[in-house]
Amino acid sequence: MQKQAWGERHWFIPDGYIPETSSGSLTSHESVCVLNTSDRDASLSFTIYFEDREPMEHIAFTVPGRRTKHIRTSLLQKDGAPIPVGVPYAIAVESDIPVVVQYSRLDSTQAENALMSTLAFPVKG
């Protein structure tokens, strides 16, 4: 029996920012967490939007069927160029099958660490 693909195909994260510094033993970072409940692999395409430059488009990533992936945004690259640190940006995630997307940021720029996590904004269609 095939497992149903739950979620949506289009997700948006308006507040992206990779902190430039870290303190202590933890590294400041962000992750896009993707849950794929289907038996099929999910083919994702990331678009990174900036305030002052053209987007980074068609960054491909695959999430295997019935798995979750925590994708560090600092590892996403387009033509060898990573998302710049210390620069505000937004993320659009498109999938060929429905998935669930969550966003997390660990900010360790101060000794008092902050962890923020939120469900991305899904759009039907």
Coordinates of C-alpha atoms in Angstrom, one line a residue:
M1 CA 0.0 0.0 0.0
Q2 CA 1.5 3.3 -1.1
K3 CA 2.0 6.0 1.6
Q4 CA 0.2 9.2 1.1
A5 CA 2.2 12.4 0.5
W6 CA 1.0 14.9 3.2
G7 CA 1.7 18.6 3.1
E8 CA 1.9 21.1 0.2
R9 CA 4.1 21.6 -2.8
H10 CA 5.0 25.3 -2.3
W11 CA 6.4 26.8 0.9
F12 CA 7.8 30.2 1.8
I13 CA 10.2 31.4 4.5
P14 CA 10.4 35.2 4.4
D15 CA 13.0 35.7 7.2
G16 CA 16.3 34.1 6.3
Y17 CA 19.6 35.2 7.9
I18 CA 22.8 33.2 8.5
P19 CA 24.5 34.9 11.5
E20 CA 28.1 35.9 10.8
T21 CA 29.5 35.0 14.2
S22 CA 29.2 32.3 16.9
S23 CA 30.3 32.1 20.5
G24 CA 31.0 29.1 22.6
S25 CA 30.9 25.5 21.2
L26 CA 27.8 25.9 19.0
T27 CA 27.8 27.3 15.5
S28 CA 25.1 29.8 14.4
H29 CA 23.1 28.2 11.6
E30 CA 19.7 27.8 9.9
S31 CA 18.0 24.6 8.7
V32 CA 15.1 24.0 6.4
C33 CA 13.6 20.8 7.8
V34 CA 11.6 18.7 5.3
L35 CA 9.3 15.8 6.0
N36 CA 8.4 13.5 3.1
T37 CA 5.7 11.0 4.1
S38 CA 5.4 9.5 0.6
D39 CA 7.0 6.3 -0.7
R40 CA 8.4 8.5 -3.5
D41 CA 11.5 10.7 -3.3
A42 CA 10.7 14.4 -3.3
S43 CA 12.6 16.6 -5.7
L44 CA 12.9 20.1 -4.2
S45 CA 13.9 23.3 -5.9
F46 CA 15.0 26.2 -3.7
T47 CA 14.9 29.9 -4.7
I48 CA 16.8 32.4 -2.5
Y49 CA 15.5 36.0 -2.7
F50 CA 17.6 39.0 -1.6
E51 CA 16.9 42.7 -0.9
D52 CA 19.5 44.0 -3.3
R53 CA 20.4 41.4 -5.9
E54 CA 18.9 38.8 -8.2
P55 CA 17.7 35.5 -6.7
M56 CA 19.7 32.3 -6.6
E57 CA 17.3 30.0 -8.5
H58 CA 16.9 26.3 -9.1
I59 CA 19.0 24.9 -6.2
A60 CA 18.1 21.2 -6.3
F61 CA 17.8 18.9 -3.3
T62 CA 16.2 15.4 -2.9
V63 CA 14.4 14.1 0.2
P64 CA 14.0 10.3 0.1
G65 CA 10.6 8.7 0.5
R66 CA 9.4 8.3 4.1
R67 CA 12.3 10.3 5.5
T68 CA 13.1 13.7 6.9
K69 CA 16.1 16.0 6.0
H70 CA 17.5 18.9 7.9
I71 CA 19.1 21.0 5.2
R72 CA 21.5 23.6 6.5
T73 CA 21.1 26.7 4.4
S74 CA 24.9 27.4 4.6
L75 CA 25.3 24.3 2.5
L76 CA 23.0 25.3 -0.3
Q77 CA 24.9 26.5 -3.3
K78 CA 24.3 27.8 -6.9
D79 CA 27.2 27.4 -9.3
G80 CA 29.5 27.0 -6.3
A81 CA 28.4 30.1 -4.6
P82 CA 26.8 29.7 -1.1
I83 CA 24.1 31.9 0.4
P84 CA 26.1 34.9 1.9
V85 CA 26.3 35.2 5.7
G86 CA 25.1 38.4 7.4
V87 CA 22.7 39.1 4.5
P88 CA 18.8 39.0 4.9
Y89 CA 17.1 36.8 2.4
A90 CA 13.9 34.8 1.9
I91 CA 13.4 31.2 0.8
A92 CA 10.9 29.6 -1.6
V93 CA 10.7 25.8 -1.6
E94 CA 8.9 24.0 -4.4
S95 CA 8.5 20.2 -4.4
D96 CA 7.2 17.8 -7.1
I97 CA 5.1 16.1 -4.4
P98 CA 3.5 17.4 -1.1
V99 CA 5.9 17.7 1.8
V100 CA 6.0 19.5 5.2
V101 CA 8.6 22.3 5.7
Q102 CA 9.8 23.8 9.0
Y103 CA 12.5 26.5 9.5
S104 CA 14.9 26.7 12.4
R105 CA 17.7 29.1 13.3
L106 CA 20.3 28.7 16.1
D107 CA 21.8 32.1 16.9
S108 CA 24.8 31.7 19.1
T109 CA 26.3 35.2 18.5
Q110 CA 25.9 35.7 22.3
A111 CA 26.6 33.4 25.2
E112 CA 22.9 33.2 25.7
N113 CA 21.9 31.0 22.7
A114 CA 18.6 31.5 20.9
L115 CA 16.8 28.8 19.0
M116 CA 13.8 29.8 16.8
S117 CA 11.7 27.3 14.9
T118 CA 8.5 27.8 12.9
L119 CA 6.4 26.1 10.3
A120 CA 7.0 27.6 6.8
F121 CA 4.1 29.3 5.0
P122 CA 2.4 26.8 2.7
V123 CA 0.6 27.9 -0.5
K124 CA -1.9 25.7 -2.2
G125 CA -1.5 25.3 -6.0

